[in-house]
Short mmCIF file of C-alpha atoms in Angstrom, two decimals:
data_model
loop_
_atom_site.label_atom_id
_atom_site.label_comp_id
_atom_site.label_asym_id
_atom_site.label_seq_id
_atom_site.Cartn_x
_atom_site.Cartn_y
_atom_site.Cartn_z
CA ILE A 80 29.46 -223.00 -290.39
CA GLY A 81 25.69 -222.87 -290.11
CA ARG A 82 25.25 -222.74 -286.35
CA LEU A 83 27.09 -220.95 -283.55
CA VAL A 84 26.54 -221.69 -279.86
CA ILE A 85 27.70 -218.88 -277.58
CA GLY A 86 27.59 -218.52 -273.80
CA GLN A 87 25.31 -215.82 -272.39
CA ASN A 88 27.02 -212.42 -272.49
CA GLY A 89 29.86 -214.09 -274.38
CA ILE A 90 31.16 -215.85 -271.26
CA LEU A 91 32.10 -219.53 -271.03
CA SER A 92 34.88 -221.25 -269.10
CA THR A 93 37.28 -223.42 -271.07
CA PRO A 94 35.97 -226.66 -269.48
CA ALA A 95 32.38 -225.53 -270.19
CA VAL A 96 33.29 -225.08 -273.88
CA SER A 97 34.75 -228.59 -273.93
CA CYS A 98 31.61 -229.89 -272.24
CA ILE A 99 29.25 -228.23 -274.74
CA ILE A 100 31.26 -229.37 -277.76
CA ARG A 101 30.95 -232.96 -276.56
CA LYS A 102 27.29 -232.60 -275.57
CA ILE A 103 26.03 -231.17 -278.89
CA LYS A 104 28.62 -232.98 -281.04
CA ALA A 105 29.95 -229.71 -282.43
CA ALA A 106 32.65 -229.63 -285.10
CA GLY A 107 34.86 -227.65 -282.73
CA GLY A 108 35.02 -224.54 -280.62
CA ILE A 109 36.83 -221.22 -280.44
CA ILE A 110 37.87 -219.66 -277.12
CA LEU A 111 39.02 -216.05 -276.98
CA THR A 112 41.07 -215.76 -273.81
CA ALA A 113 44.00 -214.26 -271.98
CA SER A 114 44.11 -217.44 -269.85
CA HIS A 115 46.29 -216.67 -266.79
CA SER A 116 48.08 -213.71 -268.39
CA PRO A 117 47.52 -209.96 -267.88
CA GLY A 118 44.50 -208.67 -269.82
CA GLY A 119 43.18 -205.34 -271.06
CA PRO A 120 44.88 -202.95 -273.49
CA GLY A 121 48.51 -203.96 -273.83
CA GLY A 122 47.88 -207.30 -272.15
CA GLU A 123 47.82 -210.83 -273.53
CA PHE A 124 45.07 -212.15 -275.79
CA GLY A 125 44.87 -215.51 -277.48
CA VAL A 126 42.66 -217.81 -279.51
CA LYS A 127 42.33 -221.46 -278.52
CA PHE A 128 40.80 -223.88 -281.01
CA GLU A 129 39.10 -227.00 -279.67
CA VAL A 130 38.49 -229.98 -281.96
CA ALA A 131 35.44 -232.25 -282.02
CA ASN A 132 36.44 -234.25 -278.93
CA GLY A 133 36.42 -231.04 -276.89
CA GLY A 134 40.19 -230.98 -276.50
CA PRO A 135 42.87 -228.55 -277.72
CA ALA A 136 43.82 -228.85 -281.37
CA PRO A 137 46.75 -231.26 -281.80
CA ASP A 138 49.89 -230.00 -283.50
CA VAL A 139 48.94 -231.52 -286.85
CA VAL A 140 45.64 -229.58 -286.88
CA SER A 141 47.28 -226.30 -285.86
CA GLU A 142 49.87 -226.74 -288.61
CA LYS A 143 47.16 -227.45 -291.19
CA ILE A 144 45.27 -224.30 -290.15
CA TYR A 145 48.48 -222.31 -290.49
CA GLN A 146 49.20 -223.69 -293.96
CA ILE A 147 45.64 -222.92 -295.12
CA SER A 148 45.92 -219.39 -293.71
CA LYS A 149 48.76 -218.71 -296.13
CA THR A 150 46.51 -219.46 -299.12
CA LEU A 151 43.55 -217.23 -298.17
CA GLU A 152 42.83 -214.59 -300.82
CA GLU A 153 39.73 -212.89 -299.45
CA TYR A 154 37.19 -212.92 -296.67
CA ALA A 155 33.71 -211.46 -296.29
CA ILE A 156 32.31 -209.55 -293.34
CA CYS A 157 28.75 -208.77 -292.32
CA PRO A 158 28.99 -205.36 -290.59
CA ASP A 159 25.25 -204.98 -289.95
CA LEU A 160 24.73 -208.30 -288.18
CA ARG A 161 23.82 -207.69 -284.54
CA VAL A 162 23.58 -210.55 -282.05
CA ASP A 163 22.06 -209.97 -278.61
CA LEU A 164 24.45 -211.99 -276.43
CA SER A 165 22.33 -211.38 -273.32
CA ARG A 166 19.14 -213.04 -274.63
CA LEU A 167 18.94 -216.83 -274.24
CA GLY A 168 17.60 -218.74 -277.21
CA ARG A 169 17.99 -218.88 -280.99
CA GLN A 170 18.49 -215.96 -283.31
CA GLU A 171 18.35 -216.57 -287.06
CA PHE A 172 19.86 -214.55 -289.92
CA ASP A 173 19.82 -214.68 -293.69
CA LEU A 174 23.42 -214.25 -294.78
CA GLU A 175 22.70 -215.13 -298.41
CA ASN A 176 24.93 -218.18 -298.25
CA LYS A 177 24.27 -221.92 -298.41
CA PHE A 178 23.01 -222.04 -294.83
CA LYS A 179 19.34 -221.01 -294.68
CA PRO A 180 19.12 -219.63 -292.10
CA PHE A 181 22.37 -218.95 -290.23
CA ARG A 182 21.56 -219.72 -286.59
CA VAL A 183 23.12 -218.28 -283.44
CA GLU A 184 22.11 -219.92 -280.17
CA ILE A 185 22.79 -218.21 -276.83
CA VAL A 186 22.96 -220.74 -273.98
CA ASP A 187 23.25 -220.43 -270.22
CA SER A 188 26.96 -220.28 -269.39
CA VAL A 189 26.73 -222.77 -266.52
CA ASP A 190 23.79 -225.20 -266.96
CA ILE A 191 25.18 -227.87 -269.32
CA TYR A 192 28.48 -228.00 -267.43
CA LEU A 193 26.69 -228.14 -264.06
CA ASN A 194 24.62 -231.12 -265.21
CA LEU A 195 27.85 -232.96 -266.07
CA LEU A 196 29.28 -232.25 -262.61
CA ARG A 197 26.10 -233.56 -260.98
CA SER A 198 26.71 -236.90 -262.70
CA ILE A 199 30.30 -237.10 -261.40
CA PHE A 200 30.14 -236.03 -257.75
CA ASP A 201 28.07 -236.75 -254.66
CA PHE A 202 26.65 -233.25 -254.31
CA ASN A 203 24.84 -234.20 -251.09
CA ALA A 204 28.15 -235.06 -249.42
CA ILE A 205 29.72 -231.76 -250.52
CA ARG A 206 26.60 -229.82 -249.47
CA SER A 207 26.79 -231.41 -246.00
CA LEU A 208 30.44 -230.37 -245.74
CA LEU A 209 29.56 -226.75 -246.57
CA THR A 210 26.27 -226.47 -244.61
CA GLY A 211 26.14 -229.20 -241.95
CA PRO A 212 26.87 -228.96 -238.21
CA ASN A 213 30.60 -229.45 -238.81
CA GLN A 214 30.67 -227.22 -241.87
CA ILE A 215 33.92 -225.89 -243.24
CA LYS A 216 34.21 -222.22 -244.21
CA ILE A 217 35.59 -221.73 -247.69
CA ARG A 218 37.05 -218.77 -249.58
CA ILE A 219 37.01 -218.84 -253.38
CA ASP A 220 38.71 -216.23 -255.58
CA ALA A 221 37.47 -216.01 -259.20
CA MET A 222 40.19 -213.40 -259.91
CA ASN A 223 37.76 -211.26 -261.98
CA GLY A 224 37.75 -213.77 -264.85
CA VAL A 225 34.82 -215.78 -266.18
CA MET A 226 34.57 -218.08 -263.16
CA GLY A 227 32.40 -215.76 -261.07
CA SER A 228 29.11 -217.11 -262.41
CA TYR A 229 30.27 -220.73 -262.00
CA VAL A 230 31.42 -220.20 -258.43
CA ARG A 231 28.20 -218.43 -257.44
CA LYS A 232 25.81 -220.81 -259.17
CA ILE A 233 27.56 -224.09 -258.30
CA LEU A 234 29.36 -223.57 -254.99
CA CYS A 235 26.96 -221.03 -253.48
CA ASP A 236 23.50 -221.63 -254.99
CA GLU A 237 23.77 -225.37 -255.63
CA LEU A 238 26.04 -226.51 -252.79
CA GLY A 239 25.13 -224.00 -250.10
CA ALA A 240 28.32 -222.05 -249.48
CA PRO A 241 27.53 -218.53 -248.17
CA ALA A 242 27.48 -215.86 -250.87
CA ASN A 243 30.35 -214.00 -249.20
CA SER A 244 32.55 -217.10 -249.66
CA ALA A 245 33.17 -215.98 -253.23
CA ILE A 246 35.28 -212.94 -254.05
CA ASN A 247 36.30 -211.14 -257.25
CA CYS A 248 33.36 -212.71 -259.12
CA ILE A 249 32.68 -209.83 -261.53
CA PRO A 250 34.42 -210.44 -264.87
CA LEU A 251 36.61 -207.46 -265.77
CA GLU A 252 38.34 -206.92 -269.09
CA ASP A 253 41.68 -206.26 -267.39
CA PHE A 254 41.02 -208.63 -264.46
CA GLY A 255 41.25 -205.70 -262.08
CA GLY A 256 44.81 -204.93 -263.18
CA GLN A 257 46.18 -208.19 -261.78
CA PRO A 258 47.27 -211.26 -263.80
CA PRO A 259 44.59 -213.92 -263.09
CA ASP A 260 47.24 -216.51 -262.33
CA PRO A 261 46.26 -218.77 -259.40
CA ASN A 262 49.56 -218.91 -257.56
CA LEU A 263 51.03 -217.49 -254.36
CA THR A 264 52.38 -214.42 -256.15
CA TYR A 265 49.18 -213.18 -257.78
CA ALA A 266 46.54 -214.64 -255.43
CA ALA A 267 48.12 -212.78 -252.53
CA ALA A 268 44.79 -211.43 -251.22
CA LEU A 269 43.40 -214.97 -250.91
CA LEU A 270 46.59 -216.14 -249.21
CA GLU A 271 46.34 -213.30 -246.68
CA ALA A 272 42.69 -214.12 -245.93
CA MET A 273 43.53 -217.79 -245.43
CA ARG A 274 46.40 -216.98 -243.09
CA GLY A 275 43.91 -215.48 -240.66
CA GLY A 276 42.67 -218.98 -239.80
CA GLU A 277 38.97 -218.22 -240.35
CA TYR A 278 38.68 -220.37 -243.45
CA GLY A 279 39.42 -224.09 -243.72
CA PHE A 280 39.62 -224.27 -247.50
CA GLY A 281 40.61 -221.77 -250.17
CA ALA A 282 40.85 -221.88 -253.94
CA ALA A 283 41.59 -219.52 -256.82
CA PHE A 284 40.97 -219.85 -260.56
CA ASP A 285 42.54 -218.37 -263.64
CA ALA A 286 40.58 -216.22 -266.09
CA ASP A 287 39.10 -219.02 -268.19
CA GLY A 288 38.65 -221.58 -265.43
CA ASP A 289 41.01 -224.39 -266.37
CA ARG A 290 43.66 -223.72 -263.70
CA TYR A 291 43.28 -223.64 -259.93
CA MET A 292 45.16 -223.38 -256.64
CA ILE A 293 44.34 -225.01 -253.29
CA LEU A 294 45.06 -223.52 -249.86
CA GLY A 295 44.32 -224.97 -246.43
CA GLN A 296 43.73 -223.23 -243.12
CA ASN A 297 46.36 -220.68 -242.09
CA GLY A 298 47.47 -220.43 -245.72
CA PHE A 299 48.79 -224.00 -246.04
CA PHE A 300 49.78 -224.24 -249.71
CA VAL A 301 49.26 -227.38 -251.81
CA ASN A 302 51.55 -227.35 -254.81
CA ALA A 303 49.99 -228.48 -258.07
CA SER A 304 52.07 -231.66 -258.37
CA ASP A 305 51.12 -232.77 -254.85
CA SER A 306 47.49 -231.90 -255.54
CA LEU A 307 47.49 -234.16 -258.61
CA ALA A 308 49.03 -237.05 -256.65
CA ILE A 309 46.61 -236.63 -253.72
CA ILE A 310 43.62 -236.55 -256.07
CA ALA A 311 44.92 -239.75 -257.70
CA ALA A 312 45.30 -241.49 -254.35
CA ASN A 313 41.74 -240.56 -253.32
CA LEU A 314 39.74 -241.16 -256.51
CA SER A 315 37.60 -243.72 -254.68
CA CYS A 316 35.90 -240.74 -252.97
CA ILE A 317 34.30 -239.81 -256.32
CA PRO A 318 31.26 -241.80 -257.58
CA TYR A 319 32.40 -241.35 -261.20
CA PHE A 320 35.64 -243.26 -260.61
CA ARG A 321 34.00 -245.92 -258.44
CA GLN A 322 31.81 -246.64 -261.46
CA MET A 323 34.30 -246.13 -264.31
CA GLY A 324 37.46 -247.45 -262.68
CA VAL A 325 40.99 -246.05 -263.11
CA ARG A 326 42.94 -247.06 -266.20
CA GLY A 327 46.01 -244.86 -266.07
CA PHE A 328 47.50 -241.48 -265.17
CA GLY A 329 49.17 -238.80 -267.25
CA ARG A 330 51.50 -235.96 -266.26
CA SER A 331 53.58 -233.45 -268.15
CA MET A 332 57.30 -234.10 -267.99
CA PRO A 333 58.14 -231.11 -265.72
CA THR A 334 55.43 -232.13 -263.20
CA SER A 335 56.93 -233.80 -260.14
CA THR A 336 57.08 -237.58 -259.96
CA ALA A 337 54.76 -237.64 -256.92
CA LEU A 338 52.04 -239.07 -259.18
CA ASP A 339 54.33 -241.96 -260.15
CA LYS A 340 54.55 -243.12 -256.52
CA VAL A 341 50.76 -243.33 -256.30
CA ALA A 342 50.49 -245.10 -259.65
CA LYS A 343 52.97 -247.74 -258.53
CA VAL A 344 50.89 -248.56 -255.45
CA MET A 345 47.66 -248.55 -257.48
CA LYS A 346 49.32 -250.67 -260.21
CA VAL A 347 48.31 -248.36 -263.07
CA PRO A 348 50.56 -246.93 -265.81
CA VAL A 349 51.82 -243.34 -265.92
CA TYR A 350 52.27 -241.52 -269.24
CA GLU A 351 54.87 -238.74 -269.24
CA THR A 352 54.00 -236.19 -271.94
CA PRO A 353 55.25 -232.82 -273.16
CA THR A 354 53.69 -229.73 -271.62
CA GLY A 355 50.33 -229.00 -273.25
CA TRP A 356 46.91 -230.54 -272.62
CA ARG A 357 46.55 -231.68 -276.22
CA TYR A 358 48.96 -234.53 -275.52
CA PHE A 359 46.54 -236.06 -272.99
CA SER A 360 43.58 -236.16 -275.41
CA ASN A 361 44.82 -239.15 -277.42
CA LEU A 362 45.50 -241.07 -274.21
CA MET A 363 41.99 -240.42 -272.91
CA ASP A 364 40.24 -241.05 -276.23
CA SER A 365 41.99 -244.43 -276.46
CA GLY A 366 40.95 -245.38 -272.91
CA ARG A 367 44.50 -245.35 -271.53
CA CYS A 368 44.22 -242.41 -269.14
CA SER A 369 41.65 -241.51 -266.45
CA LEU A 370 43.39 -238.61 -264.69
CA CYS A 371 46.06 -236.18 -265.84
CA GLY A 372 47.71 -232.97 -264.75
CA GLU A 373 50.44 -230.38 -265.11
CA GLU A 374 52.59 -228.51 -262.61
CA SER A 375 51.09 -225.22 -263.83
CA PHE A 376 47.93 -225.81 -261.76
CA GLY A 377 46.00 -227.71 -264.43
CA THR A 378 44.26 -231.00 -263.56
CA GLY A 379 41.44 -232.93 -265.19
CA SER A 380 40.03 -236.35 -266.00
CA ASP A 381 38.41 -238.17 -268.89
CA HIS A 382 35.03 -236.54 -268.14
CA LEU A 383 36.28 -233.85 -270.58
CA ARG A 384 39.28 -233.25 -272.80
CA GLU A 385 40.38 -230.07 -271.01
CA LYS A 386 41.87 -229.28 -267.66
CA ASP A 387 39.12 -228.25 -265.28
CA GLY A 388 39.73 -226.02 -262.26
CA LEU A 389 36.28 -226.26 -260.68
CA TRP A 390 36.23 -230.03 -261.12
CA ALA A 391 39.52 -230.22 -259.21
CA VAL A 392 38.11 -228.04 -256.41
CA LEU A 393 35.04 -230.29 -256.15
CA VAL A 394 37.34 -233.34 -255.97
CA TRP A 395 39.15 -231.72 -253.04
CA LEU A 396 35.87 -230.91 -251.29
CA SER A 397 34.76 -234.53 -251.84
CA ILE A 398 38.01 -235.78 -250.27
CA LEU A 399 37.54 -233.45 -247.29
CA ALA A 400 33.96 -234.68 -246.86
CA ALA A 401 34.93 -238.35 -247.07
CA ARG A 402 38.06 -238.26 -244.91
CA LYS A 403 36.87 -235.68 -242.37
CA GLN A 404 40.37 -234.22 -242.15
CA SER A 405 41.78 -230.78 -242.88
CA VAL A 406 43.68 -229.97 -246.05
CA GLU A 407 46.97 -230.00 -244.17
CA GLU A 408 46.24 -233.34 -242.47
CA ILE A 409 45.40 -234.94 -245.83
CA VAL A 410 48.63 -233.63 -247.39
CA ARG A 411 50.81 -234.69 -244.47
CA ASP A 412 49.24 -238.16 -244.40
CA HIS A 413 50.02 -238.44 -248.09
CA TRP A 414 53.65 -237.46 -247.53
CA THR A 415 53.96 -240.01 -244.72
CA LYS A 416 52.68 -242.78 -246.97
CA PHE A 417 54.35 -241.88 -250.26
CA GLY A 418 57.20 -239.52 -249.29
CA ARG A 419 57.47 -235.80 -250.02
CA HIS A 420 58.56 -234.39 -253.36
CA TYR A 421 60.09 -230.98 -252.68
CA TYR A 422 59.42 -228.96 -255.81
CA CYS A 423 59.81 -225.42 -257.16
CA ARG A 424 59.51 -223.66 -260.50
CA PHE A 425 61.51 -220.52 -261.24
CA ASP A 426 60.26 -218.34 -264.12
CA TYR A 427 62.52 -215.89 -265.92
CA GLU A 428 59.93 -213.86 -267.82
CA GLY A 429 60.25 -211.19 -270.49
CA LEU A 430 63.61 -212.36 -271.83
CA GLU A 431 64.94 -211.32 -275.21
CA PRO A 432 64.07 -214.38 -277.37
CA ARG A 433 67.51 -214.72 -278.98
CA THR A 434 69.22 -214.66 -275.59
CA ALA A 435 66.89 -217.33 -274.23
CA TYR A 436 67.36 -219.45 -277.36
CA PHE A 437 71.17 -219.36 -277.09
CA ILE A 438 71.09 -220.17 -273.37
CA MET A 439 69.03 -223.29 -274.11
CA ARG A 440 71.16 -224.22 -277.14
CA ASP A 441 74.42 -224.00 -275.21
CA LEU A 442 72.93 -225.82 -272.22
CA GLU A 443 71.77 -228.68 -274.46
CA THR A 444 75.25 -228.97 -275.95
CA LEU A 445 76.74 -229.08 -272.45
CA ILE A 446 74.48 -231.63 -270.79
CA THR A 447 74.14 -234.03 -273.73
CA ASP A 448 77.91 -234.36 -274.06
CA LYS A 449 79.01 -237.82 -272.88
CA SER A 450 81.45 -236.38 -270.35
CA PHE A 451 78.62 -234.61 -268.49
CA SER A 452 77.01 -237.93 -267.54
CA ASN A 453 79.91 -238.70 -265.20
CA GLN A 454 79.84 -235.34 -263.43
CA GLN A 455 79.49 -234.82 -259.71
CA PHE A 456 78.46 -231.50 -258.18
CA ALA A 457 79.38 -230.62 -254.61
CA VAL A 458 77.26 -227.87 -253.01
CA GLY A 459 77.96 -227.45 -249.31
CA SER A 460 77.61 -230.91 -247.76
CA ASN A 461 75.55 -232.18 -250.70
CA ILE A 462 77.01 -234.20 -253.54
CA TYR A 463 74.90 -234.79 -256.64
CA SER A 464 75.94 -237.42 -259.18
CA VAL A 465 74.49 -237.14 -262.66
CA GLU A 466 72.71 -240.35 -263.65
CA ARG A 467 71.31 -239.35 -267.04
CA THR A 468 70.50 -236.35 -269.19
CA ASP A 469 68.43 -235.78 -272.29
CA SER A 470 66.44 -233.42 -274.44
CA PHE A 471 62.96 -234.80 -273.81
CA GLU A 472 61.05 -236.26 -276.72
CA TYR A 473 57.67 -237.97 -276.66
CA VAL A 474 56.38 -240.83 -278.78
CA ASP A 475 52.58 -240.91 -278.64
CA PRO A 476 51.63 -244.51 -277.74
CA VAL A 477 48.37 -244.18 -279.70
CA ASP A 478 49.46 -242.88 -283.12
CA GLY A 479 53.26 -242.95 -282.92
CA THR A 480 53.63 -239.18 -283.40
CA VAL A 481 57.07 -237.99 -282.24
CA THR A 482 57.44 -234.61 -280.49
CA LYS A 483 61.04 -233.47 -279.92
CA ARG A 484 62.95 -230.82 -277.94
CA GLN A 485 60.43 -230.50 -275.12
CA GLY A 486 62.83 -229.55 -272.36
CA LEU A 487 66.26 -230.44 -271.02
CA ARG A 488 66.44 -232.96 -268.16
CA ILE A 489 69.15 -233.75 -265.67
CA VAL A 490 68.36 -236.71 -263.40
CA PHE A 491 70.67 -237.37 -260.45
CA SER A 492 71.39 -240.70 -258.74
CA ASP A 493 69.16 -239.81 -255.75
CA ALA A 494 66.21 -239.21 -258.15
CA SER A 495 66.53 -235.41 -257.85
CA ARG A 496 65.77 -233.62 -261.12
CA LEU A 497 66.59 -230.36 -262.84
CA ILE A 498 64.56 -229.35 -265.89
CA PHE A 499 64.99 -226.36 -268.21
CA ARG A 500 62.23 -225.42 -270.60
CA MET A 501 61.27 -222.53 -272.84
CA SER A 502 57.63 -221.50 -272.54
CA ALA A 503 55.74 -220.97 -275.78
CA SER A 504 53.20 -218.58 -274.24
CA SER A 505 54.41 -215.46 -276.08
CA HIS A 506 56.33 -214.66 -279.28
CA VAL A 507 57.31 -211.12 -278.28
CA ARG A 508 59.30 -211.97 -275.16
CA ALA A 509 60.50 -215.35 -273.96
CA THR A 510 60.05 -217.15 -270.65
CA LEU A 511 62.67 -219.63 -269.47
CA ARG A 512 61.59 -221.95 -266.67
CA ILE A 513 63.80 -223.92 -264.30
CA TYR A 514 62.22 -226.78 -262.33
CA ALA A 515 63.86 -228.43 -259.33
CA GLU A 516 62.68 -231.58 -257.56
CA SER A 517 64.06 -233.57 -254.65
CA TYR A 518 62.49 -236.64 -253.00
CA GLU A 519 62.44 -237.21 -249.25
CA LYS A 520 61.03 -240.45 -247.77
CA ASP A 521 61.78 -239.71 -244.08
CA PRO A 522 58.70 -238.08 -242.42
CA SER A 523 60.96 -236.29 -239.93
CA GLN A 524 62.33 -234.32 -242.88
CA HIS A 525 58.95 -233.21 -244.29
CA ASP A 526 58.70 -229.83 -242.57
CA LYS A 527 61.39 -227.95 -244.41
CA GLU A 528 60.93 -225.01 -246.75
CA PRO A 529 61.08 -226.21 -250.36
CA GLN A 530 63.50 -223.48 -251.45
CA ALA A 531 65.88 -224.34 -248.62
CA VAL A 532 65.88 -228.02 -249.57
CA LEU A 533 66.25 -227.24 -253.26
CA SER A 534 68.85 -224.47 -252.98
CA PRO A 535 71.81 -226.78 -253.82
CA LEU A 536 70.03 -227.94 -256.99
CA ILE A 537 69.21 -224.36 -257.91
CA ALA A 538 72.88 -223.43 -257.42
CA ILE A 539 73.82 -226.16 -259.91
CA ALA A 540 71.18 -224.96 -262.37
CA LEU A 541 72.41 -221.37 -262.22
CA LYS A 542 76.04 -222.42 -262.54
CA ILE A 543 75.62 -224.53 -265.66
CA SER A 544 73.07 -222.27 -267.40
CA GLN A 545 74.76 -218.95 -266.58
CA ILE A 546 71.30 -217.42 -266.84
CA HIS A 547 72.01 -214.49 -264.50
CA GLU A 548 75.25 -213.59 -266.22
CA ARG A 549 73.75 -213.85 -269.71
CA THR A 550 70.51 -211.99 -268.99
CA GLY A 551 71.63 -209.45 -266.41
CA ARG A 552 68.96 -210.76 -264.06
CA LYS A 553 69.55 -211.17 -260.35
CA GLY A 554 66.77 -213.69 -259.91
CA PRO A 555 63.55 -215.16 -261.36
CA THR A 556 60.41 -213.11 -261.98
CA VAL A 557 58.07 -215.58 -260.29
CA ILE A 558 58.70 -218.54 -257.99
CA THR A 559 56.01 -221.21 -257.58
#
């Protein structure tokens, strides 16, 4: 490596890294991040490697890196090299290697990414929404990650939102002692502020800026799967898509099928992938996919090869500006047209890995047995008939790569779904996730609490997995 490009003060969001890689045609990029996990001493810390298209390394690349790592015999360090990360511009060093000189370039953390966003959105329309006579008050929580400078420079300086619209904008090594996870559990302060009714739009970001959450006035919550479907249904509000067109959609398998309803009306294909953004990159590089998303609050398009939280927020603001409706009105109109997908995710965190492994192994044996396909489950007045089950595997339509054992699925005859999946976010403790989804077409039934609607499905999930009995838990750690 003869040249490093680093964000000022060492700070770049994940989508900004993807943007810069693509802009300067870099060989790849390295992101040091805790993502949406707790930071600081004793917290999470990870390394993400981006390949030359600006997307996460595919499995084959990660495996090759791992194999090479086992053959390393030595490495050299340069203890006296000092780089001033605060000073923009080039710094050159003689490291007595084949690169003469070795160049480090410090770039503005926001500028290149901001220029890309200017080419995608109608900034004048968003600025009018935030500053005009009928302006909407917004509340944006950067959760003490890297997004503070992006929120201030783009939403406040560029688009005119008042400076006090943005909170928790100072990056802290431990994120202020709170996991920077943009959900109702950890963004509780934002939720409380929105419930007061003063703000018409709220959003939160994770620590490296690729995940987001949307709230409407009075704390109206938009789940990530609905957000993806609503963005898909309103892409004509964005100049980029009016020019480029829409070729297809992608969603991770556990994400609700709300996107599929929109795709059917728009007559575009939907690609169902394993969890992990790297699976979308091939689809976008081959021109098959224009928009993709995951239920874990990650959404993006083919403008980059990473999920992009601020991009998603700007899409929402564009929709609000074009439709002149509130967040809640837009969501309810969507449900009326396409039906509502009641959806919840239950996370059992910090499990002993062997216990979690055996729960999933035994569950797979149970549900993939032929006799299970004929089962009926009666919970109260509800009867659920199993239509099909499987251990999800994905065949990449571009290169034919097969990825197996990506979650256990139970699909019922009324299109309800139960999904069980192990998260690969940590090797020390395991996280087991249960997803429940139920579809309701009737608008008169759209005002129920998701957990109330889904409680019969959850009862089935707990009965067949025996997760409480086998872990000693009384309930999940986090519900989203």
